Coordinates of C-alpha atoms in Angstrom, one line a residue:
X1 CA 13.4 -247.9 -92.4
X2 CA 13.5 -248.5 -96.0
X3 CA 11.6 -245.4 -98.4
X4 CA 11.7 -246.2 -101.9
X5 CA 10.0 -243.6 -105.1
X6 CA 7.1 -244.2 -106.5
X7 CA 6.0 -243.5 -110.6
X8 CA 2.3 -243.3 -111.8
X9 CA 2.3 -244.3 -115.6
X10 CA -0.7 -243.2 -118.1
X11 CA -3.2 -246.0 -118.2
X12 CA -3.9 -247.2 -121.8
X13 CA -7.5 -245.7 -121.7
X14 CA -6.0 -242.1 -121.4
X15 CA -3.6 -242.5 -124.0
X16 CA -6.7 -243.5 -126.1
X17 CA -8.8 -240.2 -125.3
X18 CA -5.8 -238.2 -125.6
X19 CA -5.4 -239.8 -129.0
X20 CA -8.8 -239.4 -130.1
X21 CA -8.8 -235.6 -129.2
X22 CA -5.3 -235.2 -131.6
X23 CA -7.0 -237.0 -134.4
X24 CA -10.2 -234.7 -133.5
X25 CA -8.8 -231.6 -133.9
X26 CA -6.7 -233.0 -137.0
X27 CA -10.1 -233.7 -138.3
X28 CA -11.8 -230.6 -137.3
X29 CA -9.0 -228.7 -138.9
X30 CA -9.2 -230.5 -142.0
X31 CA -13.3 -229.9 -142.3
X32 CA -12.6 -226.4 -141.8
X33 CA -10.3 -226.3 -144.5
X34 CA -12.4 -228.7 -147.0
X35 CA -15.7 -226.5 -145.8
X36 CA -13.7 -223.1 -146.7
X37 CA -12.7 -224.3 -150.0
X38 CA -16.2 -225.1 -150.6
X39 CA -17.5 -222.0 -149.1
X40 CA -15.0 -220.4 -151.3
X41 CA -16.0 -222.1 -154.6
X42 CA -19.5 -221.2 -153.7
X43 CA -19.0 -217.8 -153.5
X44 CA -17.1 -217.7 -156.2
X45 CA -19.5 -219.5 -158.5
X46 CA -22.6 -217.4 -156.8
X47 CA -20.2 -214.1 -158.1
X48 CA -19.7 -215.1 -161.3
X49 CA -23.0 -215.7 -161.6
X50 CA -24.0 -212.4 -159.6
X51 CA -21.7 -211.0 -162.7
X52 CA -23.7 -212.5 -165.7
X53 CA -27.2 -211.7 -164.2
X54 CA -25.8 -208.3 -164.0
X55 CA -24.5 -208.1 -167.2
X56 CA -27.9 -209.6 -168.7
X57 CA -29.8 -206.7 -166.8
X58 CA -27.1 -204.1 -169.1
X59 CA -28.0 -205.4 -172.0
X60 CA -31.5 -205.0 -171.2
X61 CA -31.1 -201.7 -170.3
X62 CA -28.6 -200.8 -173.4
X63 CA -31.3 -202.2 -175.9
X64 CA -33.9 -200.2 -174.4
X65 CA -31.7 -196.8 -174.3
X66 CA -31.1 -197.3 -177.8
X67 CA -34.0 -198.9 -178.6
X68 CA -32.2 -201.6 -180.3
X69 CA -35.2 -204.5 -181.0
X70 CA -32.9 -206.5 -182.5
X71 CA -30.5 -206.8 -178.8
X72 CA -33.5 -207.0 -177.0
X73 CA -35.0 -209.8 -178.9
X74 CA -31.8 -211.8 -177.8
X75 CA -31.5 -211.3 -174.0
X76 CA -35.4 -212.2 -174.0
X77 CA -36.9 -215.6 -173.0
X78 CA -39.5 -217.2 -175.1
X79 CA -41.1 -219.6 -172.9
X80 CA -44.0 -218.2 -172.8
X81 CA -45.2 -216.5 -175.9
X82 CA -47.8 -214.3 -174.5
X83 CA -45.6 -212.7 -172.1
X84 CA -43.0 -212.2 -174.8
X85 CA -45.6 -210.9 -177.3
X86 CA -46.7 -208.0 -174.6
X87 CA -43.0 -207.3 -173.7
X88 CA -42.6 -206.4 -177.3
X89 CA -45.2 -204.5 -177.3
X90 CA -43.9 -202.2 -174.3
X91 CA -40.8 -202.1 -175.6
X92 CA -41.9 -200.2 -178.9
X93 CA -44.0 -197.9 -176.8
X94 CA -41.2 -197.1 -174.9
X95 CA -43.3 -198.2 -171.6
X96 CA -40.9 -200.9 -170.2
X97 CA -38.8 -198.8 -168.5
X98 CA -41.1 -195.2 -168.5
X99 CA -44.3 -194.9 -166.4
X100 CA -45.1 -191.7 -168.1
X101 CA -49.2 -192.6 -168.9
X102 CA -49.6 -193.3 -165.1
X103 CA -48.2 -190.1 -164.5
X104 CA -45.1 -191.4 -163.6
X105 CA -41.7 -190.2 -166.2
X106 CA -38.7 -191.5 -165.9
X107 CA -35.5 -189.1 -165.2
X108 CA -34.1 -189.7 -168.5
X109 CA -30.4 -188.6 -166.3
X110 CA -31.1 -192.0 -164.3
X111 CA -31.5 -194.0 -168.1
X112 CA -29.9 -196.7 -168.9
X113 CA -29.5 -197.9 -165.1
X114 CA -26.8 -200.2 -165.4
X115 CA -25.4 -202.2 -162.6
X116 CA -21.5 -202.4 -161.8
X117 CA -20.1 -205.5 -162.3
X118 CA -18.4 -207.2 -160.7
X119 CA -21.7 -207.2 -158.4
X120 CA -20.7 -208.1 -155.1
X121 CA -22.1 -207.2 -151.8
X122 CA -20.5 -203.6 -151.8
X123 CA -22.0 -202.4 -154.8
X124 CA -25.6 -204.5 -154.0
X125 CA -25.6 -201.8 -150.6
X126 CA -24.1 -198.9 -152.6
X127 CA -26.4 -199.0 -155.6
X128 CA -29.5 -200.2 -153.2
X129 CA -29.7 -203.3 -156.1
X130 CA -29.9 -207.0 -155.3
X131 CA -29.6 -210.0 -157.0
X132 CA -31.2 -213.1 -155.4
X133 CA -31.1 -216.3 -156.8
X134 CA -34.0 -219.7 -156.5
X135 CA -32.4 -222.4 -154.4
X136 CA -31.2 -224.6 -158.2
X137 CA -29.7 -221.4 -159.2
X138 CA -32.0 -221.4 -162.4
X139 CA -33.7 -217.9 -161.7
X140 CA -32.7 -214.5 -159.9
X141 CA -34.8 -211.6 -159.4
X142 CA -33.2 -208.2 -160.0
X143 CA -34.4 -205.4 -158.1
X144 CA -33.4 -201.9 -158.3
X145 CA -34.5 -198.6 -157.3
X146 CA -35.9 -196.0 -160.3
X147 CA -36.5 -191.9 -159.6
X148 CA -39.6 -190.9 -161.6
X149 CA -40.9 -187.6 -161.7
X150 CA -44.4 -187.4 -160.6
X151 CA -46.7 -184.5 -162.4
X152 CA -48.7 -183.2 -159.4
X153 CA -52.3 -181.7 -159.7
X154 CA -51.0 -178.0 -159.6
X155 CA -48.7 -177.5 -162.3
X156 CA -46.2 -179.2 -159.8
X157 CA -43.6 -182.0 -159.6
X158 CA -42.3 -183.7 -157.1
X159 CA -39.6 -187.3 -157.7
X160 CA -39.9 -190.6 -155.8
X161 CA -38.3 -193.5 -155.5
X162 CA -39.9 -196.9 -157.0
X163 CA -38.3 -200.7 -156.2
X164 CA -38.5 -201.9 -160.1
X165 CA -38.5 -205.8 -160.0
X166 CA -37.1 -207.9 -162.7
X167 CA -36.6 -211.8 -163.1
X168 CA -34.0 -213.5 -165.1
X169 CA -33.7 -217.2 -166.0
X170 CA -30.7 -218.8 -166.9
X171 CA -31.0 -219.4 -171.1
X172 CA -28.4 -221.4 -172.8
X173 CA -25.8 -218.8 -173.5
X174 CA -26.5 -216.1 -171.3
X175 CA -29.5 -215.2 -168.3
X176 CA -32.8 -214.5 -170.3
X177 CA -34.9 -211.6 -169.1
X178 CA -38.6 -213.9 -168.0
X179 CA -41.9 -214.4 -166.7
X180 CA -41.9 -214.8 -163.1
X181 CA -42.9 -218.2 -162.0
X182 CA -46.1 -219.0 -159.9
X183 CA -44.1 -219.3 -156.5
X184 CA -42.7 -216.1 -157.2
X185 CA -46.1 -214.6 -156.6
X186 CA -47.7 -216.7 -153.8
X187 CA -51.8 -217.8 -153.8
X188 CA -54.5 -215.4 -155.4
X189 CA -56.1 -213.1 -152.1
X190 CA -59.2 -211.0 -152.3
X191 CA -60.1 -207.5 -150.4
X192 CA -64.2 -207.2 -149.8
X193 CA -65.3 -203.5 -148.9
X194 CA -69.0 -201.7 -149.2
X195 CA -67.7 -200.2 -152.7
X196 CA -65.3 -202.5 -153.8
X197 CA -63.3 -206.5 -154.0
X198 CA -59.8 -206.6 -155.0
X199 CA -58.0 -209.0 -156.2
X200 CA -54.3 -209.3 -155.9
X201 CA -51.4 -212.5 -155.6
X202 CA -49.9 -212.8 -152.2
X203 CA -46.8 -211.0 -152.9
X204 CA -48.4 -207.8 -152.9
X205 CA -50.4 -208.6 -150.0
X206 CA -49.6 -205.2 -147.9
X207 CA -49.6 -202.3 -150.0
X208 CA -53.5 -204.2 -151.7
X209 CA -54.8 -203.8 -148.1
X210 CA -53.8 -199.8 -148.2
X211 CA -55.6 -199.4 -152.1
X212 CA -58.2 -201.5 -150.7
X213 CA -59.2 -198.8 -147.9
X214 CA -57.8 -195.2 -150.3
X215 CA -59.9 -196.6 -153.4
X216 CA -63.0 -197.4 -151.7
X217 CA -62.8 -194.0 -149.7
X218 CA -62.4 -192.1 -153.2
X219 CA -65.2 -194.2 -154.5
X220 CA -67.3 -193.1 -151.9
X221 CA -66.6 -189.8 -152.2
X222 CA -67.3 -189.7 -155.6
X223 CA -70.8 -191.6 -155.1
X224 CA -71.3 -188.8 -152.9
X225 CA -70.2 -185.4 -154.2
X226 CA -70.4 -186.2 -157.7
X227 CA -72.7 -188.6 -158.7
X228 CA -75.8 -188.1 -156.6
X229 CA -75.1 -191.7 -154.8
X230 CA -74.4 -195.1 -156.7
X231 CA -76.4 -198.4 -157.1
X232 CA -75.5 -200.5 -154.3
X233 CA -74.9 -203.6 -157.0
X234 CA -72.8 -202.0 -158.9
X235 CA -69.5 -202.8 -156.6
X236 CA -66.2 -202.8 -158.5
X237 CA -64.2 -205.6 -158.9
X238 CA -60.7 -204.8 -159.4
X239 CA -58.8 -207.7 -160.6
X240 CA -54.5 -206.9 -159.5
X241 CA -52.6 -208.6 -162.6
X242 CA -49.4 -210.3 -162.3
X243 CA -49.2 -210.6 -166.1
X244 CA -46.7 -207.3 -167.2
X245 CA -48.8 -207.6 -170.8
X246 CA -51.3 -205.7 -167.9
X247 CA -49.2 -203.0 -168.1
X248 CA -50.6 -202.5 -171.6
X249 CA -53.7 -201.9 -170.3
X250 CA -52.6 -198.6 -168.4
X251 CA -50.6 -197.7 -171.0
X252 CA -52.7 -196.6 -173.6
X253 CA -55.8 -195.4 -174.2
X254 CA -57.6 -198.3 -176.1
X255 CA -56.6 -200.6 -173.6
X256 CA -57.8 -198.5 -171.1
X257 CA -61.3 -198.2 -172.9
X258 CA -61.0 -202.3 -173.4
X259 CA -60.6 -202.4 -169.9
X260 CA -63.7 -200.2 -169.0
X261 CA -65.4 -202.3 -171.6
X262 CA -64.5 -205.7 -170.1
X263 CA -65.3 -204.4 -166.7
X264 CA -68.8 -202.9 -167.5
X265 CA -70.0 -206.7 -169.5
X266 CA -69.3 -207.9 -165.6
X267 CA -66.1 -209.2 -165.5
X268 CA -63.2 -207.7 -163.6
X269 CA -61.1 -204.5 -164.1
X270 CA -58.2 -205.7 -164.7
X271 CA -54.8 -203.7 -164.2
X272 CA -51.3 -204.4 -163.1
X273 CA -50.5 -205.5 -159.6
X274 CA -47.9 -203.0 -157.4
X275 CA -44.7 -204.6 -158.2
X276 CA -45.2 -204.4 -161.7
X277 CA -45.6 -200.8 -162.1
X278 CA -43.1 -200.1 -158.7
X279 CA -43.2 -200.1 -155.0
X280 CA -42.7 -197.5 -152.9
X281 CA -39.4 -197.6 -151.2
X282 CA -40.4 -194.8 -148.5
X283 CA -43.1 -196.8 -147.3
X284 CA -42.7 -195.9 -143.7
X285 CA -45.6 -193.6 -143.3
X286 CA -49.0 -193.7 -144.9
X287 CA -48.9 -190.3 -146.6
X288 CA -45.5 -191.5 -148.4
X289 CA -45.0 -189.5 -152.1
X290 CA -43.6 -193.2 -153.5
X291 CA -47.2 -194.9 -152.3
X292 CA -49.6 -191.6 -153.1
X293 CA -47.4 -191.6 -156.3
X294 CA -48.7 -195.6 -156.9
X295 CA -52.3 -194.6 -156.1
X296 CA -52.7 -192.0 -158.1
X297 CA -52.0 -194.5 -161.2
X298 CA -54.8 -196.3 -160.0
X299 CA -57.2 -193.8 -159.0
X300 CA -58.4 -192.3 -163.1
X301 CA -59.0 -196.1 -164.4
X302 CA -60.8 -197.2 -161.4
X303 CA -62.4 -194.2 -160.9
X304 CA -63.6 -193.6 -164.7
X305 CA -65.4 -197.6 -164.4
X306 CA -67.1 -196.1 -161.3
X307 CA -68.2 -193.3 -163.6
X308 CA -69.3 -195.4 -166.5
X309 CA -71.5 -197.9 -164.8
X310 CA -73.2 -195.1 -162.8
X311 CA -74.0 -193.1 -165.7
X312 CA -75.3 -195.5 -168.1
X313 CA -72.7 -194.9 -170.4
X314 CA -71.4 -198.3 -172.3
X315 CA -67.9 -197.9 -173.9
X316 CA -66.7 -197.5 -176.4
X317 CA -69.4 -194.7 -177.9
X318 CA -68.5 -191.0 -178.1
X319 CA -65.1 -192.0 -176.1
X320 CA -63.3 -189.1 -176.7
X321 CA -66.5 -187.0 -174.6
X322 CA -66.4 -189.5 -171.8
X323 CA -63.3 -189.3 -171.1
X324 CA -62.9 -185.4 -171.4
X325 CA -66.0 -185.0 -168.9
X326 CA -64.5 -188.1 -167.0
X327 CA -61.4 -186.2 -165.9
X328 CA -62.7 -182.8 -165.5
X329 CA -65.3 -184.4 -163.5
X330 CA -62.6 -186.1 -161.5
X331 CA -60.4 -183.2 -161.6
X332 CA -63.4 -180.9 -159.7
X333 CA -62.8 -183.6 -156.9
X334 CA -59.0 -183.2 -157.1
X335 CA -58.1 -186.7 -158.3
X336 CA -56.9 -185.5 -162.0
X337 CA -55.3 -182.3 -163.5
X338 CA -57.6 -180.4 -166.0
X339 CA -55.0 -179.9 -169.1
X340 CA -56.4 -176.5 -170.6
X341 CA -54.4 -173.5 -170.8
X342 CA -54.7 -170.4 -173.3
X343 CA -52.6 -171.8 -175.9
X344 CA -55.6 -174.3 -176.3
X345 CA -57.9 -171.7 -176.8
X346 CA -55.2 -169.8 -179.2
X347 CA -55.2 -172.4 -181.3
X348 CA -59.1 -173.0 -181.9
X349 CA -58.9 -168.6 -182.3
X350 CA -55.8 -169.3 -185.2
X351 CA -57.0 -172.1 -186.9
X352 CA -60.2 -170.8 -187.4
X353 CA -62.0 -174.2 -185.7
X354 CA -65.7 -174.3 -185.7
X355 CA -67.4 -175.9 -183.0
X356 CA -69.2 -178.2 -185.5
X357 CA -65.5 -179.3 -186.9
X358 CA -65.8 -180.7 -183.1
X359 CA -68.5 -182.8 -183.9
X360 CA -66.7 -185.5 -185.6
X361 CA -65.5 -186.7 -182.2
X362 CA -69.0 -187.9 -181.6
X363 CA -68.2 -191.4 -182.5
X364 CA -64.8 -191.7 -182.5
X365 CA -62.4 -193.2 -179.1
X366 CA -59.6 -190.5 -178.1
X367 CA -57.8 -190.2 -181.3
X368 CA -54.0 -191.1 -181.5
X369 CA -52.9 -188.0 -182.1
X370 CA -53.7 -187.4 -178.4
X371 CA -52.6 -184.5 -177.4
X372 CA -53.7 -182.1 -180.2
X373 CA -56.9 -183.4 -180.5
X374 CA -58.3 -183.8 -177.4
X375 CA -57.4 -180.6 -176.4
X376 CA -60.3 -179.6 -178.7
X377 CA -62.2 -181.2 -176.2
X378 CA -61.7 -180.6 -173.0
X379 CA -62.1 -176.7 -174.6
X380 CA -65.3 -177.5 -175.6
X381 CA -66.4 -179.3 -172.2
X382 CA -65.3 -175.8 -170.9
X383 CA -67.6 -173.8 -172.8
X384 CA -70.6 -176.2 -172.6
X385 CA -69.9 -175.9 -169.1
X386 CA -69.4 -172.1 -169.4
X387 CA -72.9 -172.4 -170.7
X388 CA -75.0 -174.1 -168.7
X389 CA -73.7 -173.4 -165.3
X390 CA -76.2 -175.0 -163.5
X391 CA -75.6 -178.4 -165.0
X392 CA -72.2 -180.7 -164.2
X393 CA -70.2 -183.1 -165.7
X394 CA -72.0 -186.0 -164.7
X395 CA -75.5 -184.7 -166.0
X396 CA -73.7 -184.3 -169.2
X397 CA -72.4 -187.5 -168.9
X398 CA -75.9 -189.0 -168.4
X399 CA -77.0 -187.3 -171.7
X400 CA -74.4 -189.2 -174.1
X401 CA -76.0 -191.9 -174.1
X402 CA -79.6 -191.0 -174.9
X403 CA -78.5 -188.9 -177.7
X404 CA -77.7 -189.9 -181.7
X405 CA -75.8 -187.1 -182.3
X406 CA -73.8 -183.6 -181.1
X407 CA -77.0 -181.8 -181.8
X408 CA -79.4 -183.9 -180.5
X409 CA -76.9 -184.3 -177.3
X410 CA -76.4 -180.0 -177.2
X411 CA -80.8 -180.0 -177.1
X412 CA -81.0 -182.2 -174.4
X413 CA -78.6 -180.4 -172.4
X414 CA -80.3 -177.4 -173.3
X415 CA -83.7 -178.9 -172.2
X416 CA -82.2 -180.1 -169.2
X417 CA -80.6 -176.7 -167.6
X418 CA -82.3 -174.3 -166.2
X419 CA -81.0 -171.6 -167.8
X420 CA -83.3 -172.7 -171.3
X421 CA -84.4 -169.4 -171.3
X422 CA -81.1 -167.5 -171.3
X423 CA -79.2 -169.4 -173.5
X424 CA -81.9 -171.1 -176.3
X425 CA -80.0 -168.3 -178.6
X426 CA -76.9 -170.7 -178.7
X427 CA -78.3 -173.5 -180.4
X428 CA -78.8 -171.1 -183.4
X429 CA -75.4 -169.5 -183.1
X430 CA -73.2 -171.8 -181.7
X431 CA -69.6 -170.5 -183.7
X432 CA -70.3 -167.3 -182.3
X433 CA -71.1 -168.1 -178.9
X434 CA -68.1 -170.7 -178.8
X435 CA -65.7 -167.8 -180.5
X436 CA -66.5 -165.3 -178.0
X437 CA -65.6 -168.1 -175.6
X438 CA -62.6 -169.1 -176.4
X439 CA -61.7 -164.9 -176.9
X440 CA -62.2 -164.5 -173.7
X441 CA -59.9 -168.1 -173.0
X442 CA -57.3 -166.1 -174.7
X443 CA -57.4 -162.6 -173.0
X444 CA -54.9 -161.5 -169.8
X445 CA -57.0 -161.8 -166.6
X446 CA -56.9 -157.7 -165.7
X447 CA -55.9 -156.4 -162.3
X448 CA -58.8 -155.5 -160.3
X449 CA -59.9 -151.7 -160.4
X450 CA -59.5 -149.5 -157.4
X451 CA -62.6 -148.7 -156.0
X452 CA -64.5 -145.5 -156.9
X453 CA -64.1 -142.4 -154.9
X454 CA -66.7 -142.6 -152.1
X455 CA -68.5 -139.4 -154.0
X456 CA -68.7 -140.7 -157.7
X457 CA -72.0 -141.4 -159.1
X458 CA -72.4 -144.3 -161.7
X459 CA -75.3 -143.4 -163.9
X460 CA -77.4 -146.1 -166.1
X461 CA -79.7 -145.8 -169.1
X462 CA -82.3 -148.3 -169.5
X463 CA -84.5 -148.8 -172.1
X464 CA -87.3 -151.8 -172.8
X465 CA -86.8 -154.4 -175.3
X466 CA -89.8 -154.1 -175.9
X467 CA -90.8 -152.6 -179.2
X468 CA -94.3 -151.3 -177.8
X469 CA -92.7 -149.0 -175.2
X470 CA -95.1 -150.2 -172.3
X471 CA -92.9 -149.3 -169.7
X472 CA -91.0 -145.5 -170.5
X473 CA -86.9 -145.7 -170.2
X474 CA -85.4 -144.8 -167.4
X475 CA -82.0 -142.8 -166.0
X476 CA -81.0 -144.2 -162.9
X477 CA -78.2 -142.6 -160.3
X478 CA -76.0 -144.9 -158.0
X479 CA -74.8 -142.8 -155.5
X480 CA -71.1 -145.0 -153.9
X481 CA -71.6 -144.1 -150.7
X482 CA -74.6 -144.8 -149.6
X483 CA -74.8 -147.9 -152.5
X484 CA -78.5 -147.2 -153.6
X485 CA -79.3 -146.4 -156.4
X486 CA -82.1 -143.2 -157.4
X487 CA -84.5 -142.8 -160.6
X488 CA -83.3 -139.7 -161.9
X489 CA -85.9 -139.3 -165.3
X490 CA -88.4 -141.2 -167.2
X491 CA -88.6 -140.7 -171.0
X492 CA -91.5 -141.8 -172.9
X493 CA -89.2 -143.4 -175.3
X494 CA -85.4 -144.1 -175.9
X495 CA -82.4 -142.6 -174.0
X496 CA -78.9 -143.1 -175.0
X497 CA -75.7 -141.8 -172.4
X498 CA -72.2 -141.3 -173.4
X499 CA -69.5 -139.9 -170.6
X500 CA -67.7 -137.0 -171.5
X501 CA -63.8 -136.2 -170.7
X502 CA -65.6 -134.1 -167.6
X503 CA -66.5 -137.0 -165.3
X504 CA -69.2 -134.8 -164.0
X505 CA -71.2 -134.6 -167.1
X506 CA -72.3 -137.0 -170.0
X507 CA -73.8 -136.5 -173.3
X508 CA -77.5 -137.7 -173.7
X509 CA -79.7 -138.3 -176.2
X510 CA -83.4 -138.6 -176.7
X511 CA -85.9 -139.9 -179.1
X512 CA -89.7 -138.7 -177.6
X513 CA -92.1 -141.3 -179.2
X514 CA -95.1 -137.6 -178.9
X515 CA -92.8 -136.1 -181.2
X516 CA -91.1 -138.2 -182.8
X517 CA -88.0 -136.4 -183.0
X518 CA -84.6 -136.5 -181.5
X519 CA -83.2 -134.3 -179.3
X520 CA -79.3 -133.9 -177.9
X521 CA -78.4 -132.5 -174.5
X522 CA -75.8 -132.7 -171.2
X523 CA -76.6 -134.2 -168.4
X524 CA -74.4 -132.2 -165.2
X525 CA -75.6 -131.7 -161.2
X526 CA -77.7 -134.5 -161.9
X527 CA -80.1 -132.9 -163.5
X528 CA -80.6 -132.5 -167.4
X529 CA -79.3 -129.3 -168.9
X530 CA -81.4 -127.7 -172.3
X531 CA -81.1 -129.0 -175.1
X532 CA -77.3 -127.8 -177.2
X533 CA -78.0 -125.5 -179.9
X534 CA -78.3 -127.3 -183.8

């Protein structure tokens, strides 16, 4: 029997696969290594990008800090010659990085907010900062977070945290600070509700929706509480901008009284959409500061149009009056702060200030020199309010614009209140009346007296103003503890009482009309004594 060995030899078809597979993973291996350099250069090249954006943003922020026009001119893109005209504009009023007329200041400690650079993924999640660029790498939109300082209602301040968004476009020597682009903000959307339509771009879709339903519920409330309803046509349409020169329009007062203006002829009021004054970055509950801190910008502007087209008023008259009765109107509600304190009445009481040297507010919008001058008038809403207590701010604010002139406004407030037979005497001494006022402004509120012994006796002397002497005067007794009060004595003619350092007994003094003569006595045991000796 013959055995003999036997060899199996690779067939030429699984040579070839096992070829293929070496020249697979050679080619594999070199993709990885081509894709990683690429990767690599792409990272590198987003970096140093990354790096020049950032430094872009510090020069922004430098030229700002040191308000250097001449710096900020050069890291700003001309393109569009409207935007750049209103940057300008906020950058002399200091408003491009400050918030301060919405109520809203910036922590100067947090000024210039510079971003570290290099700016890499590290410092984006350190600094809570990004920097994302379009897909050609032309734009990148810089976004940081900004503590402001929020003034609150009661003397009080609270800080929050606002997402500030900027956009940057790459410029010939350097990235330009720019006018977002039209995809940046998405398709125009509008808001209906009973009381009002909004306006707003896409991008700012979700926190519109949350003004849309906080507006139209202070709106209501107004209507209700303050302004004895409101004319169903006269729905506000509130036009979001995503134009920044809109932040003009918040940010001082003639804008704001253009904006009333623009709005009451039947166009929109127009203000500055969310991301252009600051989202809230602690948006996860309703009730968040950052978001209450973002309505409250809007609430005075829109609330004030509200005002103005239910009142009849037509801006830009007697300005300065409108808004002083706007906000304290607004601030009965708890929407606004009502800025008087005594040092506003101490200065009308040191400089001697008539209320006629008032008057020449009449015509005139909120002056520039703010703060000193309208204090003036929100002291005078205060007495005229003080005055006629029966009428409120918005039947004062119904009266502006019927009347030519502070006195002819003053008389038809005066014909208006009910109280025309208390206080006619005003009209013919006003200084007086509004001195007094503003004495009273000035002095300490005094701590409550304890209450009399339970048995004091108050005792009162009353005599007729009227000259006749129809009705005799009169000594009454108010005994504390039983808190009724007794005729004690009649007079056919005048009685005057002075206490004496004997709480029990009080000097009085007669003049008899029968005898036409005056006579001086005590008054003790409730009873009067005879007459003291000449």
């Amino acid at each position: 029997m013959t055995c003999r060995n036997r060899q199996t030899h690779p067939t030429t078809s699984q040579n070839a696969w096992r070829l293929l597979a070496v020249v697979g993973v050679l080619i594999a291996g070199l993709g990885l290594i081509v894709w990683w350099r690429v990767q690599a250069q792409i990272d590198a090249t987003t970096q140093a990008l990354r790096n020049d954006v950032a430094s872009s943003f510090n020069l922004v922020q430098l030229a700002i800090a040191e308000q250097d026009e001449e710096l900020f001119r050069s890291v700003l893109s001309g393109r569009n010659p409207v935007w750049t005209t209103a940057q300008l504009e906020l950058f002399k009023a200091d408003q491009l990085l400050d918030r301060a007329p919405l109520g809203l200041t910036a922590i100067p400690e947090s000024l210039p907010q510079n971003l570290p650079v290099p700016f890499d993924d590290a410092v984006a999640d350190e600094t809570a900062a990004t920097i994302e660029f379009s897909p050609d790498l032309n734009e990148a939109v810089v976004t940081t977070v900004q503590p402001f300082v929020v003034n609150g209602l009661q003397d009080e301040s609270d800080t929050v945290f606002l997402q500030q968004t900027a956009v940057f476009r790459r410029g010939v020597q350097r990235w330009l600070l720019a006018p977002a682009e039209g995809g940046f903000w998405g398709e125009r959307q509008n808001i209906e509700t009973d009381r009002l339509r909004i306006e707003y771009p896409e991008r700012d879709e979700a926190i519109a929706a949350r003004l849309a339903d906080d507006l139209t519920d202070a709106i209501d409330r107004l209507c209700t509480e303050a302004l004895d309803g409101c004319a169903g046509e006269n729905r506000l349409v509130l036009n979001l901008e995503d134009d920044s020169s809109s932040l003009a329009v918040m940010a001082g007062t003639l804008g704001r009284q253009a904006a009333l203006r623009e709005a009451q002829r039947g166009s929109s009021l127009d203000l500055p959409t969310p991301t252009l004054i600051g989202l809230p970055v602690d948006d996860e509950t309703e009730a968040s500061a950052g978001y209450q801190a973002l309505l409250n910008a809007y609430l005075p502007l829109v609330l004030e149009t509200v005002v103005a087209q239910n009142v009849g008023w037509e801006c830009c008259q007697q300005g300065a009056l409108f808004e002083a009765l706007s906000q304290h109107l607004l601030a009965d509600l708890g929407y606004a702060a009502w800025p008087v304190d005594p040092s506003d009445y101490q200065q009308i009481m040191d400089e001697g200030i008539r209320l006629s040297d008032v008057a020449y507010f009449w015509r005139r919008t909120p002056a520039a020199n703010r703060e000193k001058d309208m204090a003036k008038i929100f002291v005078m809403v205060d007495f005229l309010l003080d005055t006629f207590p029966d009428l409120t701010p918005a039947d004062m604010l119904e009266q502006l614009p019927v009347s030519p002139n502070l006195e002819e406004w003053l008389n038809q407030l005066l014909a208006t209140s009910d109280t025309v037979a208390d206080n006619a005497w005003i009209m013919s001494s006003l200084d007086q009346a509004w001195w007094l006022f503003t004495l009273h402004g000035i002095l300490p509120e005094e701590e409550p007296s304890p209450p009399p012994p339970a048995d004091s006796s108050l005792y009162l002397a009353c005599t007729p103003a009227d000259d006749g002497q129809s009705d005799p005067s009169s000594v009454y007794r108010y005994d504390v503890s039983s808190a009724t009060w007794e005729d004690m004595l009649q007079v056919e003619g005048f009685i005057w009482m002075s206490p004496l350092p004997d709480p029990q007994t009080l000097l009085m003094q007669e003049f008899r009309l029968g005898e036409e003569s005056w006579r001086a006595g005590i008054w003790r045991n409730q009873e009067r004594q005879p007459p003291l000796p000449d």
